[in-house]
Amino acid sequence: MDGGLIAVAVRAEHDRAVLAGLLGRDPVLHAYQLGDLDDFFWPYTSWFRRGDQVVLLYHGVELPTLLAFAAPDRVADLAGLLVEAAPVLPARMWAHLSPGLEGALGRWFVVSEAAAHHRMVLTDPGRLAAVPVVGEPLGPADAAELAGLYAVAYPGNWFDARMLETGQYVGVRERGRLVAVAGVHVFSPRWRVAALGNVTTHPQVRGRGLGAGVVAALCARLRTSVDHVTLNVRADNAAAVRLYERLGFSRVAGFTECALTSAVAAG
């Protein structure tokens, strides 16, 4: 976007060890950013830092995504960093922002498609024992079949087929057809974090517990190599929130997912 509105020197951070130290102070809140420190994602990231506050711009997808999270008592500090970084950010982005940060970008961006989300983390894994585990591991050879399931059962979701290389996707087949799946957006044994994603069940077989079963199976796999299993879920998706709570997840933070368009372009 046009940087002529103000002239500032934005500090880019390139030291993964520094970033890991800062983000690792709250690995649940920053699970996605920690995962993006891995070689798998690192080439697609740009990091901005001011003091101990960090913002990530992930550009490995069609629409770059801005991730800016802070504890409630540090939102004002992170807002200051966003104000400094705004002139060098893309003209169009998707964003995940701690509550209150949308206003910090109001001079430069128009916010649209905003939706409240919960960050959840597995806090009571004992509840998983009560769920019948189902499914088998999926890999790169299953990418086309999986994309077909998402087209029917979860249209519009974000799915990076490269994540199948992690071995952290579990699916259920009936009569040779893939009907339920649970996967990850982030999986990092190095930083000991994972984020569930791309969880869905074919409409024809919903209500039979297959979704809970594949999530339970995947969580069991993940817990052998990570300390924190997290996920994002829309706050208004009451059925999904109840499911995850039944499986032992707790809500730990809220954030806004939204589209950002530069005020210059929007005007």
XYZ file of C-alpha atoms in Angstrom:
267
model
C 0.000 0.000 0.000
C 1.032 3.629 -0.333
C 3.444 4.534 2.477
C 3.128 8.279 1.871
C 0.742 8.853 4.769
C 3.557 8.747 7.327
C 7.279 8.035 7.232
C 8.379 5.476 9.813
C 11.127 2.918 10.066
C 9.478 -0.441 10.704
C 11.748 -3.022 12.260
C 11.640 -6.415 10.583
C 12.698 -9.303 12.804
C 14.570 -12.199 11.176
C 15.928 -14.041 14.209
C 13.841 -17.151 14.859
C 15.361 -17.665 18.294
C 14.303 -14.163 19.347
C 10.805 -14.673 17.972
C 10.486 -18.068 19.641
C 11.484 -16.581 22.974
C 8.909 -13.806 22.720
C 6.059 -15.934 21.399
C 6.843 -18.849 23.672
C 5.851 -16.847 26.730
C 2.226 -17.598 25.767
C 2.357 -20.635 23.448
C -1.416 -21.081 23.361
C -2.202 -17.519 22.293
C 0.667 -17.598 19.786
C 0.404 -21.226 18.634
C -0.042 -20.323 14.974
C 2.910 -17.938 14.967
C 5.135 -20.459 16.725
C 4.205 -23.084 14.162
C 5.085 -20.662 11.380
C 8.659 -20.523 12.662
C 9.177 -24.032 11.252
C 11.039 -24.428 7.963
C 7.750 -25.590 6.437
C 6.228 -22.088 6.776
C 9.158 -19.765 7.509
C 9.839 -18.755 3.867
C 6.281 -17.390 3.637
C 6.484 -15.161 6.707
C 7.351 -11.544 7.466
C 7.718 -10.433 11.089
C 7.490 -6.981 12.648
C 8.630 -6.284 16.179
C 8.652 -3.413 18.641
C 10.076 -4.281 22.049
C 8.455 -7.528 23.101
C 5.465 -7.198 20.752
C 5.360 -9.186 17.497
C 3.137 -9.145 14.406
C 3.214 -11.788 11.678
C 2.262 -11.361 8.028
C 1.836 -14.776 6.409
C 1.924 -14.620 2.610
C 1.845 -18.306 1.694
C -1.810 -18.038 0.682
C -3.620 -16.134 -2.058
C -4.663 -13.374 0.344
C -1.913 -12.512 2.873
C -2.954 -12.978 6.490
C -2.014 -10.713 9.382
C -1.781 -12.272 12.853
C -1.649 -9.892 15.824
C -2.423 -11.241 19.285
C -1.828 -9.793 22.744
C -3.012 -10.332 26.278
C -5.738 -7.822 27.248
C -3.303 -5.675 29.256
C -0.887 -5.459 26.305
C -3.308 -4.645 23.469
C -2.372 -0.948 23.535
C 1.317 -1.824 23.099
C 0.578 -4.086 20.143
C -1.671 -1.402 18.653
C 1.353 0.911 18.594
C 3.307 -1.634 16.580
C 0.431 -2.039 14.115
C 0.263 1.723 13.627
C 3.964 1.728 12.715
C 3.672 -1.284 10.413
C 0.457 -0.216 8.646
C 2.069 1.830 5.834
C 4.086 -1.160 4.581
C 1.337 -3.772 4.805
C -0.457 -5.086 1.671
C -3.463 -3.218 0.345
C -5.686 -6.279 0.878
C -5.326 -8.813 3.688
C -7.151 -11.221 5.884
C -6.484 -10.650 9.588
C -6.759 -12.337 12.978
C -6.681 -9.600 15.619
C -7.063 -9.482 19.389
C -10.188 -7.479 20.352
C -9.617 -3.759 20.029
C -6.874 -3.891 17.427
C -9.199 -3.209 14.501
C -9.380 0.405 15.616
C -5.609 0.781 15.498
C -5.699 0.173 11.755
C -8.738 2.369 11.085
C -6.744 5.219 9.571
C -5.309 3.000 6.856
C -7.780 0.156 6.372
C -11.483 -0.499 6.004
C -12.588 -3.501 8.071
C -15.195 -5.863 6.607
C -16.495 -9.423 7.021
C -15.641 -9.291 10.717
C -16.521 -12.336 12.823
C -15.771 -13.117 16.457
C -13.765 -16.277 17.141
C -12.569 -18.269 20.135
C -9.083 -19.661 20.647
C -9.483 -22.982 22.452
C -6.925 -25.371 23.936
C -7.106 -28.948 25.130
C -7.103 -28.696 28.931
C -8.854 -31.915 29.949
C -7.570 -34.719 27.686
C -9.167 -37.280 29.975
C -12.498 -36.524 28.312
C -11.168 -37.927 25.053
C -11.157 -41.402 26.611
C -14.953 -41.392 26.596
C -15.099 -40.900 22.808
C -14.854 -43.889 20.442
C -11.754 -43.273 18.331
C -12.246 -43.726 14.586
C -10.263 -43.092 11.434
C -7.022 -43.859 9.678
C -4.045 -41.623 8.825
C -4.240 -39.703 5.556
C -1.321 -38.583 3.408
C -0.489 -36.681 0.222
C -2.039 -39.402 -1.946
C -5.427 -38.532 -0.414
C -5.316 -34.824 -1.357
C -7.769 -34.978 -4.270
C -10.305 -37.070 -2.353
C -10.018 -34.766 0.635
C -10.549 -31.679 -1.513
C -13.689 -33.315 -2.867
C -15.031 -33.856 0.652
C -14.349 -30.225 1.574
C -16.143 -29.014 -1.545
C -19.295 -30.753 -0.344
C -19.035 -30.578 3.441
C -16.914 -27.485 4.153
C -16.952 -25.101 1.164
C -14.792 -22.028 1.504
C -12.431 -23.496 4.091
C -8.695 -22.894 3.920
C -6.832 -26.114 3.160
C -3.103 -26.289 2.440
C -2.552 -29.734 0.909
C 1.088 -29.569 1.978
C -0.065 -30.196 5.551
C -0.852 -33.789 4.594
C 2.919 -34.315 4.613
C 2.856 -33.958 8.406
C 0.935 -37.223 8.785
C -1.462 -35.416 11.119
C -4.693 -35.907 9.187
C -7.170 -38.627 10.169
C -10.135 -39.690 8.059
C -13.022 -42.160 8.048
C -14.075 -44.041 4.941
C -17.363 -45.816 4.417
C -17.861 -47.988 1.341
C -14.634 -46.610 -0.037
C -15.695 -42.977 0.304
C -14.066 -40.425 2.631
C -16.820 -39.080 4.901
C -15.098 -37.467 7.903
C -11.745 -35.847 8.567
C -9.763 -33.936 11.169
C -6.476 -32.257 10.377
C -4.093 -29.496 11.357
C -3.275 -25.977 10.288
C -0.111 -26.033 12.398
C 1.982 -28.934 13.667
C 5.355 -28.232 15.238
C 7.121 -30.804 17.417
C 10.018 -28.361 17.651
C 7.911 -25.665 19.299
C 5.537 -28.225 20.878
C 2.329 -26.732 19.449
C -0.430 -27.839 17.102
C -3.616 -26.231 15.818
C -6.520 -28.347 14.651
C -8.210 -27.396 11.403
C -10.181 -28.623 8.409
C -12.478 -30.712 10.606
C -15.647 -31.774 8.830
C -18.148 -34.579 8.262
C -20.132 -35.294 5.122
C -23.728 -34.005 5.534
C -25.145 -37.481 4.861
C -23.462 -39.029 7.918
C -23.618 -36.231 10.474
C -25.025 -36.937 13.907
C -23.258 -40.278 14.315
C -20.237 -39.079 16.283
C -17.733 -39.431 13.451
C -16.515 -35.860 13.845
C -15.840 -36.349 17.544
C -14.181 -39.674 16.797
C -11.667 -38.321 14.281
C -10.859 -35.330 16.499
C -10.229 -37.690 19.423
C -8.026 -39.886 17.254
C -6.036 -36.923 15.994
C -5.591 -35.437 19.474
C -4.214 -38.763 20.696
C -1.644 -38.683 17.888
C -0.720 -35.050 18.471
C -0.237 -35.397 22.223
C 2.699 -37.751 21.667
C 4.761 -34.894 20.198
C 3.284 -31.534 21.325
C 2.348 -29.925 24.632
C -0.440 -27.648 23.411
C -3.285 -28.676 21.087
C -5.223 -25.570 20.078
C -7.906 -24.570 17.601
C -9.896 -21.587 16.338
C -13.680 -21.674 16.089
C -16.295 -19.074 15.222
C -18.010 -17.804 18.349
C -21.438 -18.194 16.740
C -20.834 -21.866 15.839
C -22.460 -23.089 19.033
C -22.556 -26.752 17.970
C -18.807 -26.823 17.283
C -17.981 -25.015 20.533
C -20.081 -27.524 22.503
C -18.376 -30.434 20.739
C -14.900 -29.176 21.522
C -15.828 -28.462 25.135
C -17.186 -31.996 25.436
C -13.840 -33.274 24.145
C -11.910 -31.350 26.812
C -11.150 -28.021 25.135
C -11.535 -24.683 26.926
C -11.925 -21.151 25.602
C -8.857 -19.088 26.475
C -9.016 -15.988 24.257
C -11.203 -14.177 21.781
C -10.185 -12.577 18.520
C -11.686 -10.993 15.430
C -11.233 -12.501 11.992
C -11.792 -9.910 9.284
C -10.868 -8.598 5.860
C -8.763 -5.444 5.599
C -8.708 -3.207 2.524
C -6.587 -0.070 2.325
C -8.638 3.080 2.803
C -7.042 4.513 -0.339
C -8.106 1.522 -2.466
C -11.552 1.347 -0.845
C -12.147 5.050 -1.368
